[in-house]
Coordinates of C-alpha atoms in Angstrom, one line a residue:
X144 CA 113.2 120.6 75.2
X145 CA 116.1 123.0 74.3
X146 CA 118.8 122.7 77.1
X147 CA 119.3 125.5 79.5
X148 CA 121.5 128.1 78.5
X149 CA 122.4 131.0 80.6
X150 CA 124.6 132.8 79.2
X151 CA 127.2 132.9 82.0
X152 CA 129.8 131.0 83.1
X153 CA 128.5 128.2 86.4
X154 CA 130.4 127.3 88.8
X155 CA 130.3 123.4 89.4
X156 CA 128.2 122.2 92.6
X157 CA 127.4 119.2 94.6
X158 CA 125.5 119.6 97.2
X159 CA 124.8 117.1 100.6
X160 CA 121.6 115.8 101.3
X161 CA 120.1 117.3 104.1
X162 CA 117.1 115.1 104.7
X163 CA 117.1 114.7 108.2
X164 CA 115.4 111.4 108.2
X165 CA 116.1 107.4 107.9
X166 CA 115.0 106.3 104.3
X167 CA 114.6 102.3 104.1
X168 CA 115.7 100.8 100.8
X169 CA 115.4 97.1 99.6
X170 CA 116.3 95.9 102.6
X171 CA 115.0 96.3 106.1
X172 CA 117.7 98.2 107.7
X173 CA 116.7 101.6 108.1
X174 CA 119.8 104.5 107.9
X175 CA 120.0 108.3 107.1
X176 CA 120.8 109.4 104.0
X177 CA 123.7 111.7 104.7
X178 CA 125.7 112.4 101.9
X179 CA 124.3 112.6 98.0
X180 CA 127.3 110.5 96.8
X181 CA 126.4 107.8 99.2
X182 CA 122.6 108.4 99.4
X183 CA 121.3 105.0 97.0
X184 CA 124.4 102.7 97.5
X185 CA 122.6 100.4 99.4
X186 CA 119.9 100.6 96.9
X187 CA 119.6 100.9 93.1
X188 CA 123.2 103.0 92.7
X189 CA 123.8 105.3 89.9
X190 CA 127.1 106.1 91.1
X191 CA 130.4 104.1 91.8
X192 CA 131.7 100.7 89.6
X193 CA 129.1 99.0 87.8
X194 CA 126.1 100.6 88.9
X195 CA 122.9 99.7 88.1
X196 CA 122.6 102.2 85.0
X197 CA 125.8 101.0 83.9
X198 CA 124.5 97.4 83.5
X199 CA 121.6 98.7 82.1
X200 CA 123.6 100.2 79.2
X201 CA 126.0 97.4 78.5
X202 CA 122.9 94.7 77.9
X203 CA 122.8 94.0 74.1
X204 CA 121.8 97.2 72.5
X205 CA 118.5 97.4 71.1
X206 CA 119.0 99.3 67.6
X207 CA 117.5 102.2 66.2
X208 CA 113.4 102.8 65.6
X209 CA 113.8 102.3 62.4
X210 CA 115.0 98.5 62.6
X211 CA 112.5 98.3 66.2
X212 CA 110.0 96.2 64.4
X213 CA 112.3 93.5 63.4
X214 CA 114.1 93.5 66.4
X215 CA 110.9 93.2 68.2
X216 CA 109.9 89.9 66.6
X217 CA 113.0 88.4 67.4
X218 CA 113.0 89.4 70.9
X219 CA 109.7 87.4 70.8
X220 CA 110.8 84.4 69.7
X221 CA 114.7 84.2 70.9
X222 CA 114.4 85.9 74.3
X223 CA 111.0 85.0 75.9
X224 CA 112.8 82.7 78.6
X225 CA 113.8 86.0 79.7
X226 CA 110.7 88.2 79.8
X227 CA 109.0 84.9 81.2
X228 CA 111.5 85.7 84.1
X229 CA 110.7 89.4 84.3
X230 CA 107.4 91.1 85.9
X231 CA 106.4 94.7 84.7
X232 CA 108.4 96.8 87.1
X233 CA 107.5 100.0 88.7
X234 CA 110.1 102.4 88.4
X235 CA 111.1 105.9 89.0
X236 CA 114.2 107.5 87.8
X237 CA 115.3 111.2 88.2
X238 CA 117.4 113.9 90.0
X239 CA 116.8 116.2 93.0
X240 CA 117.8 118.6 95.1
X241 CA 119.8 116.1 97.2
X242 CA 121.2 115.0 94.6
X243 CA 121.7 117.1 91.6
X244 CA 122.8 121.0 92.3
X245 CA 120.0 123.5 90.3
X246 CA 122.0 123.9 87.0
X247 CA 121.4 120.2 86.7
X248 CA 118.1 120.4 87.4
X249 CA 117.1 122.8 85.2
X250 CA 118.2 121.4 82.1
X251 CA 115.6 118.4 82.6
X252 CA 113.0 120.4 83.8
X253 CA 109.6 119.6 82.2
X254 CA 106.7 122.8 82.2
X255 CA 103.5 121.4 83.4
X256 CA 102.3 122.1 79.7
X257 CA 104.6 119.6 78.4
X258 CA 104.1 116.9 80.7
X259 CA 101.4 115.1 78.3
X260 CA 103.5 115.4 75.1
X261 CA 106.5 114.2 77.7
X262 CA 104.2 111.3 79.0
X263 CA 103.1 110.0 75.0
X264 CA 106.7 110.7 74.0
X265 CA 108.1 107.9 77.1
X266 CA 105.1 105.6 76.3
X267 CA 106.0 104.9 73.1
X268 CA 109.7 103.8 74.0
X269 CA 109.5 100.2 73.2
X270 CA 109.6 98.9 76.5
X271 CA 107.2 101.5 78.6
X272 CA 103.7 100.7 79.1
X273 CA 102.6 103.6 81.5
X274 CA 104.2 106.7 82.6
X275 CA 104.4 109.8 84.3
X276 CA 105.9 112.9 85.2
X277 CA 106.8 115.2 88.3
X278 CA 108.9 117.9 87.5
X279 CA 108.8 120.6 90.4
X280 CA 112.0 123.3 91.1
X281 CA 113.2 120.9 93.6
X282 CA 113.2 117.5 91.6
X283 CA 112.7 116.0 87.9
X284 CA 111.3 112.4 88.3
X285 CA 110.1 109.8 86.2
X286 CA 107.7 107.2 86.9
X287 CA 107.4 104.1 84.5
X288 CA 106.2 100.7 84.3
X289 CA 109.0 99.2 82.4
X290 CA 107.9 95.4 80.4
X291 CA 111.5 95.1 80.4
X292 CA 113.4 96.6 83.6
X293 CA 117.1 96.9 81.7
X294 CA 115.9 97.6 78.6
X295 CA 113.4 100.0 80.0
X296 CA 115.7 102.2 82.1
X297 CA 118.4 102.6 79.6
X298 CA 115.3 104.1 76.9
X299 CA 114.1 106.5 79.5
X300 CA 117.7 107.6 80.4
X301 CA 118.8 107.9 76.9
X302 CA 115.0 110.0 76.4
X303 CA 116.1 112.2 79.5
X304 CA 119.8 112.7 77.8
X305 CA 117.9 113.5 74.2
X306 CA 115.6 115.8 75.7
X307 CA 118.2 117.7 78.2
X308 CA 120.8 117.9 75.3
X309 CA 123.2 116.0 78.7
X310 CA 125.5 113.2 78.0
X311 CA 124.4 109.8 79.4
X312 CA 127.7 109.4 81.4
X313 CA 127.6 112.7 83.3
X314 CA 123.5 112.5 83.5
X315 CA 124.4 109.4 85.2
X316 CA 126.6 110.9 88.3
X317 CA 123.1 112.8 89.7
X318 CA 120.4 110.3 88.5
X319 CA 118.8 108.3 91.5
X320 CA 117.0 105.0 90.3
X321 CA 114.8 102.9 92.3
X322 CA 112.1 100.0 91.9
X323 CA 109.4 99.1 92.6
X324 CA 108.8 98.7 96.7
X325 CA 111.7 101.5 97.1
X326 CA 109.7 103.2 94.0
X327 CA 106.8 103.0 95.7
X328 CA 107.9 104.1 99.4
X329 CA 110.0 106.6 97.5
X330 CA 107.1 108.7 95.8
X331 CA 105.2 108.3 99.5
X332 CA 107.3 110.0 100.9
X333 CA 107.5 112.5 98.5
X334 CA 104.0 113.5 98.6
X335 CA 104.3 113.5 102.7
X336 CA 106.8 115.9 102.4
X337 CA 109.4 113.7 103.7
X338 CA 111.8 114.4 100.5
X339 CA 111.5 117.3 100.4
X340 CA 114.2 120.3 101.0
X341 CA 111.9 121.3 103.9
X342 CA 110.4 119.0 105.7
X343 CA 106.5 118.5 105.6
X344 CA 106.2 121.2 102.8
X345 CA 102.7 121.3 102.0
X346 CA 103.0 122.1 98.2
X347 CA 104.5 119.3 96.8
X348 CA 101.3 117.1 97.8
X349 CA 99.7 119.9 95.5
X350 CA 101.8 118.8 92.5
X351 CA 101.7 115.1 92.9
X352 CA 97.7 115.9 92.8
X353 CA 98.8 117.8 89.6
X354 CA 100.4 114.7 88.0
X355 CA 97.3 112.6 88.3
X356 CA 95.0 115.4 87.0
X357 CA 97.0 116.2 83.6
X358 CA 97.7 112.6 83.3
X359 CA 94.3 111.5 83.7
X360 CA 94.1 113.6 80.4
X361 CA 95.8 111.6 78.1
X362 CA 97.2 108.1 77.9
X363 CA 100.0 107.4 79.8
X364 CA 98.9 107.6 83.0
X365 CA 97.5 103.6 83.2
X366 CA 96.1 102.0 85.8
X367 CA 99.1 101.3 88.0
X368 CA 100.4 104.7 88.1
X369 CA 97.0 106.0 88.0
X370 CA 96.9 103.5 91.5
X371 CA 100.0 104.4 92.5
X372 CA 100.2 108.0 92.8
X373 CA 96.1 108.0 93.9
X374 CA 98.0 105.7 97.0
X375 CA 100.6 108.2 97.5
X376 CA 98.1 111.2 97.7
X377 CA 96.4 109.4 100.7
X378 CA 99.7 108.6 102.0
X379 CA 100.3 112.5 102.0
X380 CA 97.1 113.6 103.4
X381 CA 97.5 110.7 106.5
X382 CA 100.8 111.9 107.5
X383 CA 99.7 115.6 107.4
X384 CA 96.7 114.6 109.3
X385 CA 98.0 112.1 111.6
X386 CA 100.9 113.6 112.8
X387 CA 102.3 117.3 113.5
X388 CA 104.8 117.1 110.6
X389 CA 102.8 120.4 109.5
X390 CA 103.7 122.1 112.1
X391 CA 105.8 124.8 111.6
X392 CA 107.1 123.4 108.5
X393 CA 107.8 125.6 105.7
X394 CA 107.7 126.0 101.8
X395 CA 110.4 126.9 99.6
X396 CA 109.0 130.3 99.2
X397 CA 108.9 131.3 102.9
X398 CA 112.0 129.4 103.4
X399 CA 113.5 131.9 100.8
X400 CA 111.7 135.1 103.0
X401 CA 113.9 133.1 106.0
X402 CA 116.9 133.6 104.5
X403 CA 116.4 136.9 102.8
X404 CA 115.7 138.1 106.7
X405 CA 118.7 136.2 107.9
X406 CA 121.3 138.9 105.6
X407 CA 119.4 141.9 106.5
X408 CA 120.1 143.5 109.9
X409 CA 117.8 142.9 112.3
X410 CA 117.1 146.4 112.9
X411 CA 116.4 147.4 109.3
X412 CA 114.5 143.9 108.4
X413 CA 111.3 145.1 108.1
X414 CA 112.1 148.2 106.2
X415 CA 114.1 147.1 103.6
X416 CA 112.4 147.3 100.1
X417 CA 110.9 144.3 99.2
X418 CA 110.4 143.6 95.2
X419 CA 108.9 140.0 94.1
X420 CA 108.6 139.2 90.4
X421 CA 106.1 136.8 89.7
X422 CA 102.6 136.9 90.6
X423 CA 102.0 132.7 90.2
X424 CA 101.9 130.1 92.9
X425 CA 105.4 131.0 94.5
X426 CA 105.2 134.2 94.1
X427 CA 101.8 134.6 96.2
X428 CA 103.5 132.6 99.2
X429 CA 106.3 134.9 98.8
X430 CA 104.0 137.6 99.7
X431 CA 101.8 135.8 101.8
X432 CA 105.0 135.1 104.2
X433 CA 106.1 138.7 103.5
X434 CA 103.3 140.4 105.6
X435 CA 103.1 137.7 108.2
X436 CA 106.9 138.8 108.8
X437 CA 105.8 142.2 109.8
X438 CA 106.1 143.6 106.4
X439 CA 104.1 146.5 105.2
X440 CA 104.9 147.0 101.4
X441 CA 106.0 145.3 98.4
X442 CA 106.5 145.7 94.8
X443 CA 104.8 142.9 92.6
X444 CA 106.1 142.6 88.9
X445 CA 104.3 140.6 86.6
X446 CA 102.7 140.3 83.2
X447 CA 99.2 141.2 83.9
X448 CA 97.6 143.0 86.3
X449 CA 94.6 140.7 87.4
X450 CA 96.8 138.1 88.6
X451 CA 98.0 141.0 91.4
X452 CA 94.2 142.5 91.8
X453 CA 93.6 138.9 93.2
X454 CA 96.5 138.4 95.7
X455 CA 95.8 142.1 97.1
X456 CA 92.1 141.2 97.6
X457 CA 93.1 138.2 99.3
X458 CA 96.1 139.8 101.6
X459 CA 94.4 143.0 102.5
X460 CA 97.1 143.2 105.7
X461 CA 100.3 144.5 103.2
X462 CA 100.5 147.1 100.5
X463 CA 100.6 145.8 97.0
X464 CA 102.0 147.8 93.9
X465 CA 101.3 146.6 90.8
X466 CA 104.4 147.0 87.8
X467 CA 104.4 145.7 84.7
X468 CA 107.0 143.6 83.3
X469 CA 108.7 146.5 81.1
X470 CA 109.6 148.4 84.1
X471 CA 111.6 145.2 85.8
X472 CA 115.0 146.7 85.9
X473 CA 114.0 150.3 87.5
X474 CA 111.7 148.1 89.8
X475 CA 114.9 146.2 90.7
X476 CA 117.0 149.7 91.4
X477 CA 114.4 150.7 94.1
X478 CA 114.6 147.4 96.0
X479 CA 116.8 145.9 98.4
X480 CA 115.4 142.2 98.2
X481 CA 114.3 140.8 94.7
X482 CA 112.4 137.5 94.9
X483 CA 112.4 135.9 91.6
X484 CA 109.4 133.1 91.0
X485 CA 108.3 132.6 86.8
X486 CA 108.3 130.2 84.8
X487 CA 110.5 132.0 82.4
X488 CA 113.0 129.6 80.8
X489 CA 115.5 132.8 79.8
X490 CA 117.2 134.8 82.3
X491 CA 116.0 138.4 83.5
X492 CA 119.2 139.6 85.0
X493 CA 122.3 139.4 83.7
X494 CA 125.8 140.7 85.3
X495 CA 125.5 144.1 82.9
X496 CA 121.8 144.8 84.1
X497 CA 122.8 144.2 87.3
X498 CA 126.2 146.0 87.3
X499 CA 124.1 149.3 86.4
X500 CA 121.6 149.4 89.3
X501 CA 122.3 151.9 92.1
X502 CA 124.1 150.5 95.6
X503 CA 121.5 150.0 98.4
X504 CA 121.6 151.6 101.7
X505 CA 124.6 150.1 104.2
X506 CA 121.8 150.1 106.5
X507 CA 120.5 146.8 104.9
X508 CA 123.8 145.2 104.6
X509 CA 125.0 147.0 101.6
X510 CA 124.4 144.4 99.4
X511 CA 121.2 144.2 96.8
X512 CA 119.8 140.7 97.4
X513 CA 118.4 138.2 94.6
X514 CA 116.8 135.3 96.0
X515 CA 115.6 133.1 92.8
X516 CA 113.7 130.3 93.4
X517 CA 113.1 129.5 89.8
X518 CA 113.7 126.6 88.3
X519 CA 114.9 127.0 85.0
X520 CA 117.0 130.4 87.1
X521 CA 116.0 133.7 86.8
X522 CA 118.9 135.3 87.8
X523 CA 122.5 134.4 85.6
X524 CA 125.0 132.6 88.3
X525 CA 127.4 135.6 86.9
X526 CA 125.4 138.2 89.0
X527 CA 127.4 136.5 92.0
X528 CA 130.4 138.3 90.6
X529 CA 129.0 141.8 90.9
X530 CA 130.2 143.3 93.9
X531 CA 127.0 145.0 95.1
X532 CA 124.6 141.7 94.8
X533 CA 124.6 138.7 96.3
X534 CA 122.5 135.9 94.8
X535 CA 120.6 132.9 96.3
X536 CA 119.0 130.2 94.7
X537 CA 116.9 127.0 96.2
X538 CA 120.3 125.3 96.9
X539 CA 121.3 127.9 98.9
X540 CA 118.2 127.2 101.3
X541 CA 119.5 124.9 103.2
X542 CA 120.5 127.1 105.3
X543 CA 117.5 127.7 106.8
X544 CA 116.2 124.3 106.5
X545 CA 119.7 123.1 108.9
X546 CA 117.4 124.2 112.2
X547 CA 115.5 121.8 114.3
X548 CA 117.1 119.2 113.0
X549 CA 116.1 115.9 115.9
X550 CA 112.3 117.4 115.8
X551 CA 112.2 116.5 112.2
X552 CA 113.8 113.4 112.1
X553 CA 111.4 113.1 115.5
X554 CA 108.3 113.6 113.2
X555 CA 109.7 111.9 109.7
X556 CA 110.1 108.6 112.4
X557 CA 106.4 109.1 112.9
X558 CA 105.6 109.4 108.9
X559 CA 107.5 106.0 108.4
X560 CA 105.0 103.9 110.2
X561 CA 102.3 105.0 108.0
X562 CA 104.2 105.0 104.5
X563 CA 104.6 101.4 105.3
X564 CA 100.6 100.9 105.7
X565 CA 100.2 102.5 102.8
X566 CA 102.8 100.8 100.9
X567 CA 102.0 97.4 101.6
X568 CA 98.2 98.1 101.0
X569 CA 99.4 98.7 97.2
X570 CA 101.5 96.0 96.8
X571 CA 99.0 93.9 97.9
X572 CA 96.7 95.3 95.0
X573 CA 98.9 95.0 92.4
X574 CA 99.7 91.6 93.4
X575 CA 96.5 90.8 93.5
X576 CA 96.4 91.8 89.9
X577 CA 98.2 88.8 89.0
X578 CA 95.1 86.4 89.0
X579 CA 93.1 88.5 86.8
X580 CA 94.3 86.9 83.5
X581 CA 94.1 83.5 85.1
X582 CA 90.7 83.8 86.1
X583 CA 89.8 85.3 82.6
X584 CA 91.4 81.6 81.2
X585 CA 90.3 79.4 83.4
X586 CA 87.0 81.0 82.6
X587 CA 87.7 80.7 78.9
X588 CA 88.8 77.5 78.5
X589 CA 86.0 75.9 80.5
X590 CA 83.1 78.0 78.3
X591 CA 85.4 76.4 75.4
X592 CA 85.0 73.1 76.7
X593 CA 81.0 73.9 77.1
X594 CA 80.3 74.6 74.2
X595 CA 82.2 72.4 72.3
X596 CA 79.8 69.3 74.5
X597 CA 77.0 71.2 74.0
X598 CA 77.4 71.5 70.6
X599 CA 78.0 67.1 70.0
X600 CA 75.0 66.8 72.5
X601 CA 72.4 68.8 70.5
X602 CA 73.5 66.9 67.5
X603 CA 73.1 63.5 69.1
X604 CA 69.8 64.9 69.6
X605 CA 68.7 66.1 66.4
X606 CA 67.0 69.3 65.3
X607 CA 63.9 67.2 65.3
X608 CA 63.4 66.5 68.9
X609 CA 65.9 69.8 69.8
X610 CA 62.8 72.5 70.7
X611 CA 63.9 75.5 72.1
X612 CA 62.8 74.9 75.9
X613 CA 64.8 71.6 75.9
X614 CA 67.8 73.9 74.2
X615 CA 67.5 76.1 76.6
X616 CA 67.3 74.1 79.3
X617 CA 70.7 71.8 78.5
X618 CA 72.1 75.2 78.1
X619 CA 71.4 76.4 81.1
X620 CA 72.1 72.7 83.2
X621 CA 76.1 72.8 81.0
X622 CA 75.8 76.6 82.3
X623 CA 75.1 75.8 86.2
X624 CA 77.6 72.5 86.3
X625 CA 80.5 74.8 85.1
X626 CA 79.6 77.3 87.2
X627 CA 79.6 75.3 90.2
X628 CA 83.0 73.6 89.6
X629 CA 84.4 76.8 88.8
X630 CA 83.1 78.5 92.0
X631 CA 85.8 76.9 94.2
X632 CA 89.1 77.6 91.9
X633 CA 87.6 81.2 91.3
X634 CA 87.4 82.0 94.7
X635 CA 90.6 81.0 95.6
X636 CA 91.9 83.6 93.3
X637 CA 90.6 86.3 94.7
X638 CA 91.2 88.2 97.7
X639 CA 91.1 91.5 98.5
X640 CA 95.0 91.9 99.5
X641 CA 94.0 92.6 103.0
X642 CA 96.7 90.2 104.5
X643 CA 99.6 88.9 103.2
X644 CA 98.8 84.9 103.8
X645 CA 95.6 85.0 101.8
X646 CA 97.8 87.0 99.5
X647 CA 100.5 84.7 99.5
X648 CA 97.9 81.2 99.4
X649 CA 96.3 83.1 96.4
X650 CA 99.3 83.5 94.1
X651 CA 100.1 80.1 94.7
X652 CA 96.5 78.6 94.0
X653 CA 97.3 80.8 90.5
X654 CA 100.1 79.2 89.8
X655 CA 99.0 75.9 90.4
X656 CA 96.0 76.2 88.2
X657 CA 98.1 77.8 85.6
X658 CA 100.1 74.4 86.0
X659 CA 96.9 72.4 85.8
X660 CA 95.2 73.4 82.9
X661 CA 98.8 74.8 80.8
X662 CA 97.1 78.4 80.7
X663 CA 99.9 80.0 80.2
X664 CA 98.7 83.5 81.2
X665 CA 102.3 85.0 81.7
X666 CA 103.5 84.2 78.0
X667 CA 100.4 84.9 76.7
X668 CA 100.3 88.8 78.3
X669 CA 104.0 89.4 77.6
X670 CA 103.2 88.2 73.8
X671 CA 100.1 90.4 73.9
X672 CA 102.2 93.3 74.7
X673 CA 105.0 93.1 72.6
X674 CA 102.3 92.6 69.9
X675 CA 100.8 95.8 70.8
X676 CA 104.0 97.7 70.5
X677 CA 105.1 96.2 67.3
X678 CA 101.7 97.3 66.1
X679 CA 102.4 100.8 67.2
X680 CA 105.9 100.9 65.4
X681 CA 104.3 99.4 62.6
X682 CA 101.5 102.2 62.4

């Protein structure tokens, strides 16, 4: 992905988190995230002396592809003391709104289109094993499970510096990082809304569904992340069901229509001249939050015309006129308000397009007004320096989203209780996964052992007296007796991860039996992967 270029001079921005809500990290003291540049330094820190990144990028380097093989091999044989030590790690890894300002944000942006070819591209880092994408205009986050946590988070950062065309070091001052229990509760939360610019937005819970449907489509999205964000997307629906979070909560777009109303007088709000370009997703909420504002009219500019036909059949209460994409600019001269909303990754005004359109009526403020909640921006940040226009973009809603602050944090208290239900319901699945490869050896080495008897026992026999009914029959007596001293061991390895002391008794009857009978499951599945990646180099 080509990084972002606009053409025009930005002005540098850091903006505050304004999540209204208590966020609890590694630990169990729950505080508010106030400030971005404070926001994870409790937690996994990306910012400040030797932060977690930073460690992760002064471990001994792993070379280029090129040598990955060899290097590989070794890693097998000279540093397995230290995978033996490590467990696959969930992990997420991006930038937001809280804590990255939008010409960050941007630059790492990934289409929907791209998120498969983004997905094979971060699976087949050396140390990735599953992976996914959510890249929205409020937030660019990466979901991994990492065989190697260090090794792992410094390949995906350097991927997300490759792909951006950002240097590591200053990619690093807006990254968040977070694992596994904080990964978890932090990806809940963003599918209740809680994370988001306005609280209990309904349309991120829409995207995370997204990630799990264009993922499902290729590789990458395995069967923890396939588990994980499933999880989340119940979390989402809970908390939307279960309290009134909903309520009154708004979307980007009609936080955008907020604000837009905010600069115009309130005498001349609903006659200003309303112009939204875009006809997608955003664009339709625009519109949608338009007429139930009192608006009569607006001007729709798009590509096609079908895309239009089907909002105006749908929103029969406000006038819709239909312009095609050539007649943008003389669009733009007859409105007051412009709403930007495409997917366009080049800008559609510039200061000289802008400079040329006619002044608006003093009635309305005197001021054209371009509210672009893009992400790659529509509008160049050099149209702020036009006299006549005044440009907003997502950052700048936060101003609407400042109201009502103790009834938010009210509800997001609420949330909490049932993030944590769901979060420890899939911890306790995926620790439950742990006895799976015991069970698989136990239950392999005793059918070795089985036959290997049977085998001496037939020939003690002799093919002479050895029918087929007496075969069968010592078959199926070796069969029952292992079965029968299995049934005890197996059972104690499986629960259903309902409560945390069968849990807890579980993972200690694994390890005992790994003890007992040297199975050696851990070594042998860390083996088995880095295996299957040298394999994949190799080919």
């Amino acid at each position: 992905m080509a990084a972002f270029a606009s053409g025009c001079s930005t002005t540098s921005f850091v903006g505050a988190s304004v999540r209204p809500f208590l966020h609890k990290g590694s630990g169990d003291t729950l505080r508010p995230r106030s400030l971005v540049a404070n926001a994870f330094q409790n937690r996994t820190v990306v910012r400040g002396p030797r932060s977690e990144l930073e460690i992760t990028h002064s471990q001994d380097t792993v070379p280029s592809r090129a040598s990955s093989v060899s290097v590989l091999e070794q890693l097998k044989i000279s540093s397995a003391d230290r995978y033996m030590k490590e467990r696959s790690s969930i992990a997420v890894i991006g930038l937001s709104v809280h804590t990255a300002p939008v010409e960050m944000r941007e630059k790492l942006a990934v289409p929907e289109a791209q998120w498969p070819r983004a997905i094979g591209e971060l699976c087949s880092l050396n140390h990735i094993e599953e992976a996914a994408v959510l890249s929205t205009c409020n937030r660019m986050e990466i979901y991994v499970v990492a065989l190697s946590w260090h090794r792992g988070i410094r390949e995906v950062t350097e991927w997300m510096s490759k792909t951006s065309g950002i240097p590591v070091l200053e990619l690093r001052q807006h990254l968040f990082l977070l694992r596994d229990s904080d990964a978890t509760r932090h990806l809940f939360q963003v599918s209740a809304g809680l994370d988001s610019l306005v609280l209990g937005e309904g349309q991120i819970l829409a995207q995370v569904k997204q990630v799990v449907k264009v993922g499902q489509g290729g590789r990458g999205l395995g069967k923890n992340i396939d588990r994980l964000f499933k999880d989340a997307i119940t979390a989402g629906k809970r908390v939307r069901t279960e309290t009134n979070i909903a309520s009154g909560a708004v979307s980007v777009s009609s936080a955008a229509v907020e604000l837009a109303l905010m600069k115009i007088p309130n005498s001349q709000s609903l006659a200003a001249r309303m112009l939204v370009i875009g006809a997608g997703k955003m664009g339709k909420l625009v519109i949608k939050h338009l007429a139930a504002k009192g608006c009569k009219k607006v001007v729709v500019v798009n590509r096609s015309v079908e895309r239009v036909d089907a909002i105006r059949e749908e929103l029969k209460e406000i006038e819709i006129i239909y312009r095609p994409f050539t007649e943008m600019l003389s669009a733009a001269a007859e409105a007051d308000v412009v709403f930007t909303s495409t997917a366009s990754e080049t800008l559609l005004f510039m200061k000289e397009d802008v400079e040329t359109l006619p002044q608006v009526s003093k009635l309305v403020g005197g001021l054209r007004l371009f509210l672009d909640i893009s992400v790659p921006r529509n509008v160049g940040s050099c149209v702020s320096g036009v006299e006549s226009a005044q440009v907003y973009n997502v950052d700048d809603l936060k101003e609407v989203v400042e109201a009502n602050k103790e009834d938010r944090l009210r509800k997001a208290m609420e949330a909490e209780s049932i993030i944590t239900e769901e979060l420890k319901r899939f911890e306790a699945w995926r620790d439950s996964l742990e006895t799976v490869p015991t069970i698989k050896k136990l239950r392999s080495y005793a059918d070795r052992i089985r036959a290997a008897e049977l085998e001496k026992c037939f020939q003690k026999i002799g093919d002479d007296a050895l029918t087929k009914k007496i075969r069968r029959a010592v078959d199926d007596l070796s069969n029952g007796i292992v079965n029968k001293l299995l049934h005890g061991p197996l059972q104690h390895l499986r629960c259903d991860g309902s409560d945390s002391r069968t849990l807890d008794e579980t993972l200690e009857n694994m390890h005992a039996l790994n003890r007992m009978f040297s199975l050696d499951t851990e070594k042998s599945i860390i083996e088995q992967k880095i295996k299957a990646k040298v394999e994949k180099a190799q080919n």
